[in-house]
Amino acid sequence: MAKTLPLAGAAALLLALPLTAQTAPQKPGAPDPSRITGGTYQADPFHTVVTWEVDHLGFSPLPGLFGDITGTLVLDPKNPAAARVDVTIPIAKVATSTGQFTGHFLRPGKDGGKPDLFGANPAPARFVSTKVEVHGKDHAMVTGDLTLMGVTKSVVLDTRFYGAGKAPPFMGGKENVGFAATTTLKRSEFGIGYGVPMVSDEVSLKIDAAFAK
């Protein structure tokens, strides 16, 4: 028995070698600007989300989100400051913690009066960039015009490059690029002053954006 144990151990080690030698699958995207190819990208509505957050009565942060975002991003890797983005956000598809609460955002004003928040069938919002200031390889300040509830204001998105690469064949094999951005705005400036100051006027926005071509 004593002589067979080393042989058994060696056999087990040899059988395990092919398994340990296998490399883990690699993600197709990486935060490497050299992976970005020029051209016009389309917003990926499945993976592009605008998350908003307000302070609720001083008790807790209150989040919600917008999805189904469409639009374009034009990139030139040799001149990143020339980038242009134009996206549309369907306000009517706002999502909150419950369907009842979402209904509050979209209900019409009482007796024909002004709605509390967005109201029924609100027009989509739109962001169109007007300037891109590049800071290093992965950071930019993107200034643009945000039109919301019929009001247009200039806002600045603090933007970071997240990753780029080619999607695998089962996902279409397209070139992909992604960014994460943040900004704040005052909702009262867009005519949405309901509940201020009990519900904060300042709204924090977090944008996770994916584009493909």
PDB file of C-alpha atoms in Angstrom:
ATOM      1  CA  MET A   1       0.000   0.000   0.000  1.00  0.00           C
ATOM      2  CA  ALA A   2       2.765   2.398   0.882  1.00  0.00           C
ATOM      3  CA  LYS A   3       4.270   2.084  -2.620  1.00  0.00           C
ATOM      4  CA  THR A   4       0.968   2.727  -4.447  1.00  0.00           C
ATOM      5  CA  LEU A   5       0.131   6.006  -2.692  1.00  0.00           C
ATOM      6  CA  PRO A   6       2.820   8.091  -4.453  1.00  0.00           C
ATOM      7  CA  LEU A   7       1.731   6.643  -7.812  1.00  0.00           C
ATOM      8  CA  ALA A   8      -1.887   7.471  -7.098  1.00  0.00           C
ATOM      9  CA  GLY A   9      -0.925  10.971  -6.047  1.00  0.00           C
ATOM     10  CA  ALA A  10       1.114  11.492  -9.208  1.00  0.00           C
ATOM     11  CA  ALA A  11      -1.757  10.294 -11.380  1.00  0.00           C
ATOM     12  CA  ALA A  12      -4.144  12.686  -9.655  1.00  0.00           C
ATOM     13  CA  LEU A  13      -1.711  15.558 -10.213  1.00  0.00           C
ATOM     14  CA  LEU A  14      -1.368  14.727 -13.923  1.00  0.00           C
ATOM     15  CA  LEU A  15      -5.136  14.615 -14.330  1.00  0.00           C
ATOM     16  CA  ALA A  16      -5.484  17.983 -12.632  1.00  0.00           C
ATOM     17  CA  LEU A  17      -2.846  19.750 -14.725  1.00  0.00           C
ATOM     18  CA  PRO A  18      -5.034  20.385 -17.794  1.00  0.00           C
ATOM     19  CA  LEU A  19      -7.665  21.940 -15.532  1.00  0.00           C
ATOM     20  CA  THR A  20      -5.288  24.243 -13.701  1.00  0.00           C
ATOM     21  CA  ALA A  21      -3.566  25.224 -16.930  1.00  0.00           C
ATOM     22  CA  GLN A  22      -6.786  26.544 -18.418  1.00  0.00           C
ATOM     23  CA  THR A  23      -6.993  30.326 -18.440  1.00  0.00           C
ATOM     24  CA  ALA A  24     -10.086  32.142 -17.208  1.00  0.00           C
ATOM     25  CA  PRO A  25     -12.272  33.706 -19.926  1.00  0.00           C
ATOM     26  CA  GLN A  26     -11.446  37.353 -20.574  1.00  0.00           C
ATOM     27  CA  LYS A  27     -13.956  40.179 -20.713  1.00  0.00           C
ATOM     28  CA  PRO A  28     -14.230  41.649 -24.219  1.00  0.00           C
ATOM     29  CA  GLY A  29     -14.125  45.217 -22.899  1.00  0.00           C
ATOM     30  CA  ALA A  30     -11.367  47.000 -20.983  1.00  0.00           C
ATOM     31  CA  PRO A  31     -10.586  50.575 -19.854  1.00  0.00           C
ATOM     32  CA  ASP A  32      -8.050  51.046 -22.634  1.00  0.00           C
ATOM     33  CA  PRO A  33      -8.577  54.121 -24.875  1.00  0.00           C
ATOM     34  CA  SER A  34      -6.561  52.499 -27.662  1.00  0.00           C
ATOM     35  CA  ARG A  35      -9.475  50.090 -28.133  1.00  0.00           C
ATOM     36  CA  ILE A  36     -11.794  52.911 -29.227  1.00  0.00           C
ATOM     37  CA  THR A  37     -12.459  53.100 -32.952  1.00  0.00           C
ATOM     38  CA  GLY A  38     -13.791  56.228 -34.617  1.00  0.00           C
ATOM     39  CA  GLY A  39     -17.247  56.710 -36.053  1.00  0.00           C
ATOM     40  CA  THR A  40     -20.865  57.091 -35.030  1.00  0.00           C
ATOM     41  CA  TYR A  41     -22.149  54.866 -32.237  1.00  0.00           C
ATOM     42  CA  GLN A  42     -25.767  54.207 -31.313  1.00  0.00           C
ATOM     43  CA  ALA A  43     -26.920  54.279 -27.691  1.00  0.00           C
ATOM     44  CA  ASP A  44     -27.587  50.794 -26.335  1.00  0.00           C
ATOM     45  CA  PRO A  45     -31.031  51.090 -24.704  1.00  0.00           C
ATOM     46  CA  PHE A  46     -30.542  47.843 -22.778  1.00  0.00           C
ATOM     47  CA  HIS A  47     -27.430  49.068 -20.976  1.00  0.00           C
ATOM     48  CA  THR A  48     -27.861  52.835 -20.770  1.00  0.00           C
ATOM     49  CA  VAL A  49     -29.542  54.149 -17.620  1.00  0.00           C
ATOM     50  CA  VAL A  50     -29.992  57.535 -15.963  1.00  0.00           C
ATOM     51  CA  THR A  51     -30.451  57.137 -12.213  1.00  0.00           C
ATOM     52  CA  TRP A  52     -31.751  60.114 -10.242  1.00  0.00           C
ATOM     53  CA  GLU A  53     -31.800  60.704  -6.507  1.00  0.00           C
ATOM     54  CA  VAL A  54     -33.380  63.296  -4.217  1.00  0.00           C
ATOM     55  CA  ASP A  55     -33.454  63.758  -0.455  1.00  0.00           C
ATOM     56  CA  HIS A  56     -36.835  62.660   0.926  1.00  0.00           C
ATOM     57  CA  LEU A  57     -37.873  64.678   3.990  1.00  0.00           C
ATOM     58  CA  GLY A  58     -34.411  64.281   5.462  1.00  0.00           C
ATOM     59  CA  PHE A  59     -35.251  60.645   6.224  1.00  0.00           C
ATOM     60  CA  SER A  60     -33.631  58.872   3.290  1.00  0.00           C
ATOM     61  CA  PRO A  61     -32.324  59.212  -0.250  1.00  0.00           C
ATOM     62  CA  LEU A  62     -35.009  58.500  -2.834  1.00  0.00           C
ATOM     63  CA  PRO A  63     -33.906  57.047  -6.193  1.00  0.00           C
ATOM     64  CA  GLY A  64     -35.551  56.364  -9.530  1.00  0.00           C
ATOM     65  CA  LEU A  65     -34.374  55.822 -13.077  1.00  0.00           C
ATOM     66  CA  PHE A  66     -34.943  56.347 -16.774  1.00  0.00           C
ATOM     67  CA  GLY A  67     -34.166  53.705 -19.384  1.00  0.00           C
ATOM     68  CA  ASP A  68     -34.916  52.990 -23.061  1.00  0.00           C
ATOM     69  CA  ILE A  69     -32.517  55.793 -23.970  1.00  0.00           C
ATOM     70  CA  THR A  70     -31.714  56.383 -27.632  1.00  0.00           C
ATOM     71  CA  GLY A  71     -29.271  58.592 -29.502  1.00  0.00           C
ATOM     72  CA  THR A  72     -25.803  58.830 -31.000  1.00  0.00           C
ATOM     73  CA  LEU A  73     -22.201  59.365 -29.979  1.00  0.00           C
ATOM     74  CA  VAL A  74     -19.599  60.487 -32.511  1.00  0.00           C
ATOM     75  CA  LEU A  75     -15.988  59.693 -31.589  1.00  0.00           C
ATOM     76  CA  ASP A  76     -12.593  60.438 -33.115  1.00  0.00           C
ATOM     77  CA  PRO A  77      -9.815  58.759 -31.078  1.00  0.00           C
ATOM     78  CA  LYS A  78      -7.297  61.223 -32.509  1.00  0.00           C
ATOM     79  CA  ASN A  79      -9.381  64.201 -31.343  1.00  0.00           C
ATOM     80  CA  PRO A  80     -11.475  63.229 -28.287  1.00  0.00           C
ATOM     81  CA  ALA A  81     -12.444  66.858 -27.651  1.00  0.00           C
ATOM     82  CA  ALA A  82     -14.431  66.745 -30.904  1.00  0.00           C
ATOM     83  CA  ALA A  83     -16.780  64.073 -29.521  1.00  0.00           C
ATOM     84  CA  ARG A  84     -20.486  64.784 -29.901  1.00  0.00           C
ATOM     85  CA  VAL A  85     -23.387  63.160 -28.083  1.00  0.00           C
ATOM     86  CA  ASP A  86     -27.113  63.561 -28.699  1.00  0.00           C
ATOM     87  CA  VAL A  87     -29.438  61.394 -26.611  1.00  0.00           C
ATOM     88  CA  THR A  88     -33.159  61.277 -25.899  1.00  0.00           C
ATOM     89  CA  ILE A  89     -34.597  60.138 -22.563  1.00  0.00           C
ATOM     90  CA  PRO A  90     -38.258  59.003 -22.460  1.00  0.00           C
ATOM     91  CA  ILE A  91     -39.535  60.700 -19.305  1.00  0.00           C
ATOM     92  CA  ALA A  92     -42.850  58.857 -19.579  1.00  0.00           C
ATOM     93  CA  LYS A  93     -40.960  55.614 -18.821  1.00  0.00           C
ATOM     94  CA  VAL A  94     -39.727  56.749 -15.411  1.00  0.00           C
ATOM     95  CA  ALA A  95     -39.336  53.869 -12.947  1.00  0.00           C
ATOM     96  CA  THR A  96     -39.621  54.110  -9.156  1.00  0.00           C
ATOM     97  CA  SER A  97     -39.913  51.766  -6.187  1.00  0.00           C
ATOM     98  CA  THR A  98     -43.593  50.916  -6.832  1.00  0.00           C
ATOM     99  CA  GLY A  99     -46.148  51.256  -9.588  1.00  0.00           C
ATOM    100  CA  GLN A 100     -48.322  53.425  -7.347  1.00  0.00           C
ATOM    101  CA  PHE A 101     -45.466  55.854  -6.754  1.00  0.00           C
ATOM    102  CA  THR A 102     -44.626  55.938 -10.463  1.00  0.00           C
ATOM    103  CA  GLY A 103     -48.261  56.873 -11.064  1.00  0.00           C
ATOM    104  CA  HIS A 104     -47.777  59.961  -8.903  1.00  0.00           C
ATOM    105  CA  PHE A 105     -45.045  61.159 -11.256  1.00  0.00           C
ATOM    106  CA  LEU A 106     -47.251  60.697 -14.318  1.00  0.00           C
ATOM    107  CA  ARG A 107     -50.716  61.642 -13.129  1.00  0.00           C
ATOM    108  CA  PRO A 108     -52.356  64.749 -14.614  1.00  0.00           C
ATOM    109  CA  GLY A 109     -52.944  67.880 -12.607  1.00  0.00           C
ATOM    110  CA  LYS A 110     -56.072  67.974 -10.470  1.00  0.00           C
ATOM    111  CA  ASP A 111     -59.081  69.619 -12.131  1.00  0.00           C
ATOM    112  CA  GLY A 112     -56.956  70.595 -15.114  1.00  0.00           C
ATOM    113  CA  GLY A 113     -54.299  72.248 -12.967  1.00  0.00           C
ATOM    114  CA  LYS A 114     -50.530  71.873 -13.148  1.00  0.00           C
ATOM    115  CA  PRO A 115     -49.300  68.315 -12.453  1.00  0.00           C
ATOM    116  CA  ASP A 116     -47.258  67.691  -9.314  1.00  0.00           C
ATOM    117  CA  LEU A 117     -44.330  66.247 -11.254  1.00  0.00           C
ATOM    118  CA  PHE A 118     -44.082  65.199 -14.924  1.00  0.00           C
ATOM    119  CA  GLY A 119     -47.780  64.794 -15.640  1.00  0.00           C
ATOM    120  CA  ALA A 120     -49.450  62.567 -18.202  1.00  0.00           C
ATOM    121  CA  ASN A 121     -47.552  61.903 -21.454  1.00  0.00           C
ATOM    122  CA  PRO A 122     -44.530  64.137 -20.758  1.00  0.00           C
ATOM    123  CA  ALA A 123     -42.284  64.929 -23.711  1.00  0.00           C
ATOM    124  CA  PRO A 124     -38.944  63.122 -23.818  1.00  0.00           C
ATOM    125  CA  ALA A 125     -35.903  64.943 -22.468  1.00  0.00           C
ATOM    126  CA  ARG A 126     -32.913  65.548 -24.721  1.00  0.00           C
ATOM    127  CA  PHE A 127     -29.233  66.192 -24.070  1.00  0.00           C
ATOM    128  CA  VAL A 128     -27.055  67.624 -26.831  1.00  0.00           C
ATOM    129  CA  SER A 129     -23.367  68.237 -26.115  1.00  0.00           C
ATOM    130  CA  THR A 130     -21.851  71.633 -26.899  1.00  0.00           C
ATOM    131  CA  LYS A 131     -18.305  71.238 -25.551  1.00  0.00           C
ATOM    132  CA  VAL A 132     -15.953  68.477 -24.408  1.00  0.00           C
ATOM    133  CA  GLU A 133     -12.969  69.265 -22.181  1.00  0.00           C
ATOM    134  CA  VAL A 134     -10.575  66.315 -21.972  1.00  0.00           C
ATOM    135  CA  HIS A 135      -8.583  65.727 -18.785  1.00  0.00           C
ATOM    136  CA  GLY A 136      -6.180  62.819 -19.174  1.00  0.00           C
ATOM    137  CA  LYS A 137      -6.913  59.512 -20.848  1.00  0.00           C
ATOM    138  CA  ASP A 138     -10.148  58.648 -19.080  1.00  0.00           C
ATOM    139  CA  HIS A 139     -11.773  61.858 -17.832  1.00  0.00           C
ATOM    140  CA  ALA A 140     -13.723  64.641 -19.531  1.00  0.00           C
ATOM    141  CA  MET A 141     -16.164  67.410 -18.647  1.00  0.00           C
ATOM    142  CA  VAL A 142     -18.995  67.294 -21.179  1.00  0.00           C
ATOM    143  CA  THR A 143     -21.110  70.452 -21.392  1.00  0.00           C
ATOM    144  CA  GLY A 144     -24.445  70.300 -23.141  1.00  0.00           C
ATOM    145  CA  ASP A 145     -27.991  71.593 -23.403  1.00  0.00           C
ATOM    146  CA  LEU A 146     -30.573  69.589 -21.457  1.00  0.00           C
ATOM    147  CA  THR A 147     -34.173  70.124 -22.504  1.00  0.00           C
ATOM    148  CA  LEU A 148     -36.652  68.892 -19.903  1.00  0.00           C
ATOM    149  CA  MET A 149     -40.321  69.830 -19.508  1.00  0.00           C
ATOM    150  CA  GLY A 150     -39.943  72.394 -22.275  1.00  0.00           C
ATOM    151  CA  VAL A 151     -37.050  74.189 -20.549  1.00  0.00           C
ATOM    152  CA  THR A 152     -33.467  74.127 -21.836  1.00  0.00           C
ATOM    153  CA  LYS A 153     -30.520  74.613 -19.474  1.00  0.00           C
ATOM    154  CA  SER A 154     -26.796  74.059 -19.823  1.00  0.00           C
ATOM    155  CA  VAL A 155     -25.444  71.236 -17.654  1.00  0.00           C
ATOM    156  CA  VAL A 156     -21.984  69.738 -17.221  1.00  0.00           C
ATOM    157  CA  LEU A 157     -21.423  65.980 -17.008  1.00  0.00           C
ATOM    158  CA  ASP A 158     -18.363  64.813 -15.077  1.00  0.00           C
ATOM    159  CA  THR A 159     -17.560  61.880 -17.346  1.00  0.00           C
ATOM    160  CA  ARG A 160     -15.217  58.909 -17.068  1.00  0.00           C
ATOM    161  CA  PHE A 161     -14.334  56.413 -19.781  1.00  0.00           C
ATOM    162  CA  TYR A 162     -15.373  52.958 -18.595  1.00  0.00           C
ATOM    163  CA  GLY A 163     -14.308  50.557 -21.331  1.00  0.00           C
ATOM    164  CA  ALA A 164     -14.185  49.635 -25.008  1.00  0.00           C
ATOM    165  CA  GLY A 165     -13.840  46.578 -27.202  1.00  0.00           C
ATOM    166  CA  LYS A 166     -15.644  44.267 -29.562  1.00  0.00           C
ATOM    167  CA  ALA A 167     -18.665  42.343 -28.331  1.00  0.00           C
ATOM    168  CA  PRO A 168     -18.629  38.549 -28.732  1.00  0.00           C
ATOM    169  CA  PRO A 169     -20.453  37.088 -31.756  1.00  0.00           C
ATOM    170  CA  PHE A 170     -23.477  35.965 -29.730  1.00  0.00           C
ATOM    171  CA  MET A 171     -24.000  39.632 -28.775  1.00  0.00           C
ATOM    172  CA  GLY A 172     -23.717  40.909 -32.327  1.00  0.00           C
ATOM    173  CA  GLY A 173     -19.943  41.382 -32.568  1.00  0.00           C
ATOM    174  CA  LYS A 174     -20.200  45.166 -32.630  1.00  0.00           C
ATOM    175  CA  GLU A 175     -17.651  47.687 -31.402  1.00  0.00           C
ATOM    176  CA  ASN A 176     -18.718  48.897 -27.945  1.00  0.00           C
ATOM    177  CA  VAL A 177     -17.720  51.812 -25.758  1.00  0.00           C
ATOM    178  CA  GLY A 178     -19.020  52.822 -22.346  1.00  0.00           C
ATOM    179  CA  PHE A 179     -18.896  55.780 -19.984  1.00  0.00           C
ATOM    180  CA  ALA A 180     -20.066  56.736 -16.494  1.00  0.00           C
ATOM    181  CA  ALA A 181     -21.027  60.316 -15.651  1.00  0.00           C
ATOM    182  CA  THR A 182     -22.512  62.377 -12.836  1.00  0.00           C
ATOM    183  CA  THR A 183     -24.089  65.789 -12.484  1.00  0.00           C
ATOM    184  CA  THR A 184     -26.569  67.692 -10.336  1.00  0.00           C
ATOM    185  CA  LEU A 185     -29.408  70.010 -11.278  1.00  0.00           C
ATOM    186  CA  LYS A 186     -32.235  71.928  -9.641  1.00  0.00           C
ATOM    187  CA  ARG A 187     -35.565  70.509 -10.705  1.00  0.00           C
ATOM    188  CA  SER A 188     -37.372  73.768  -9.944  1.00  0.00           C
ATOM    189  CA  GLU A 189     -35.443  75.368 -12.818  1.00  0.00           C
ATOM    190  CA  PHE A 190     -37.283  72.958 -15.115  1.00  0.00           C
ATOM    191  CA  GLY A 191     -40.682  73.717 -13.605  1.00  0.00           C
ATOM    192  CA  ILE A 192     -40.786  70.696 -11.279  1.00  0.00           C
ATOM    193  CA  GLY A 193     -40.972  72.366  -7.874  1.00  0.00           C
ATOM    194  CA  TYR A 194     -43.399  70.026  -6.124  1.00  0.00           C
ATOM    195  CA  GLY A 195     -42.491  69.364  -2.480  1.00  0.00           C
ATOM    196  CA  VAL A 196     -39.482  71.707  -2.282  1.00  0.00           C
ATOM    197  CA  PRO A 197     -37.797  71.954   0.216  1.00  0.00           C
ATOM    198  CA  MET A 198     -39.233  68.867   1.977  1.00  0.00           C
ATOM    199  CA  VAL A 199     -38.129  66.888  -1.056  1.00  0.00           C
ATOM    200  CA  SER A 200     -34.832  68.364  -2.197  1.00  0.00           C
ATOM    201  CA  ASP A 201     -34.703  70.746  -5.122  1.00  0.00           C
ATOM    202  CA  GLU A 202     -31.258  69.393  -5.987  1.00  0.00           C
ATOM    203  CA  VAL A 203     -31.300  66.163  -7.974  1.00  0.00           C
ATOM    204  CA  SER A 204     -28.226  63.965  -8.318  1.00  0.00           C
ATOM    205  CA  LEU A 205     -27.905  62.198 -11.667  1.00  0.00           C
ATOM    206  CA  LYS A 206     -25.752  59.157 -12.395  1.00  0.00           C
ATOM    207  CA  ILE A 207     -25.474  58.155 -16.038  1.00  0.00           C
ATOM    208  CA  ASP A 208     -24.236  54.737 -17.130  1.00  0.00           C
ATOM    209  CA  ALA A 209     -23.986  54.870 -20.909  1.00  0.00           C
ATOM    210  CA  ALA A 210     -23.191  52.174 -23.456  1.00  0.00           C
ATOM    211  CA  PHE A 211     -22.855  52.719 -27.202  1.00  0.00           C
ATOM    212  CA  ALA A 212     -22.290  50.320 -30.095  1.00  0.00           C
ATOM    213  CA  LYS A 213     -21.513  50.493 -33.827  1.00  0.00           C
TER     214      LYS A 213
END
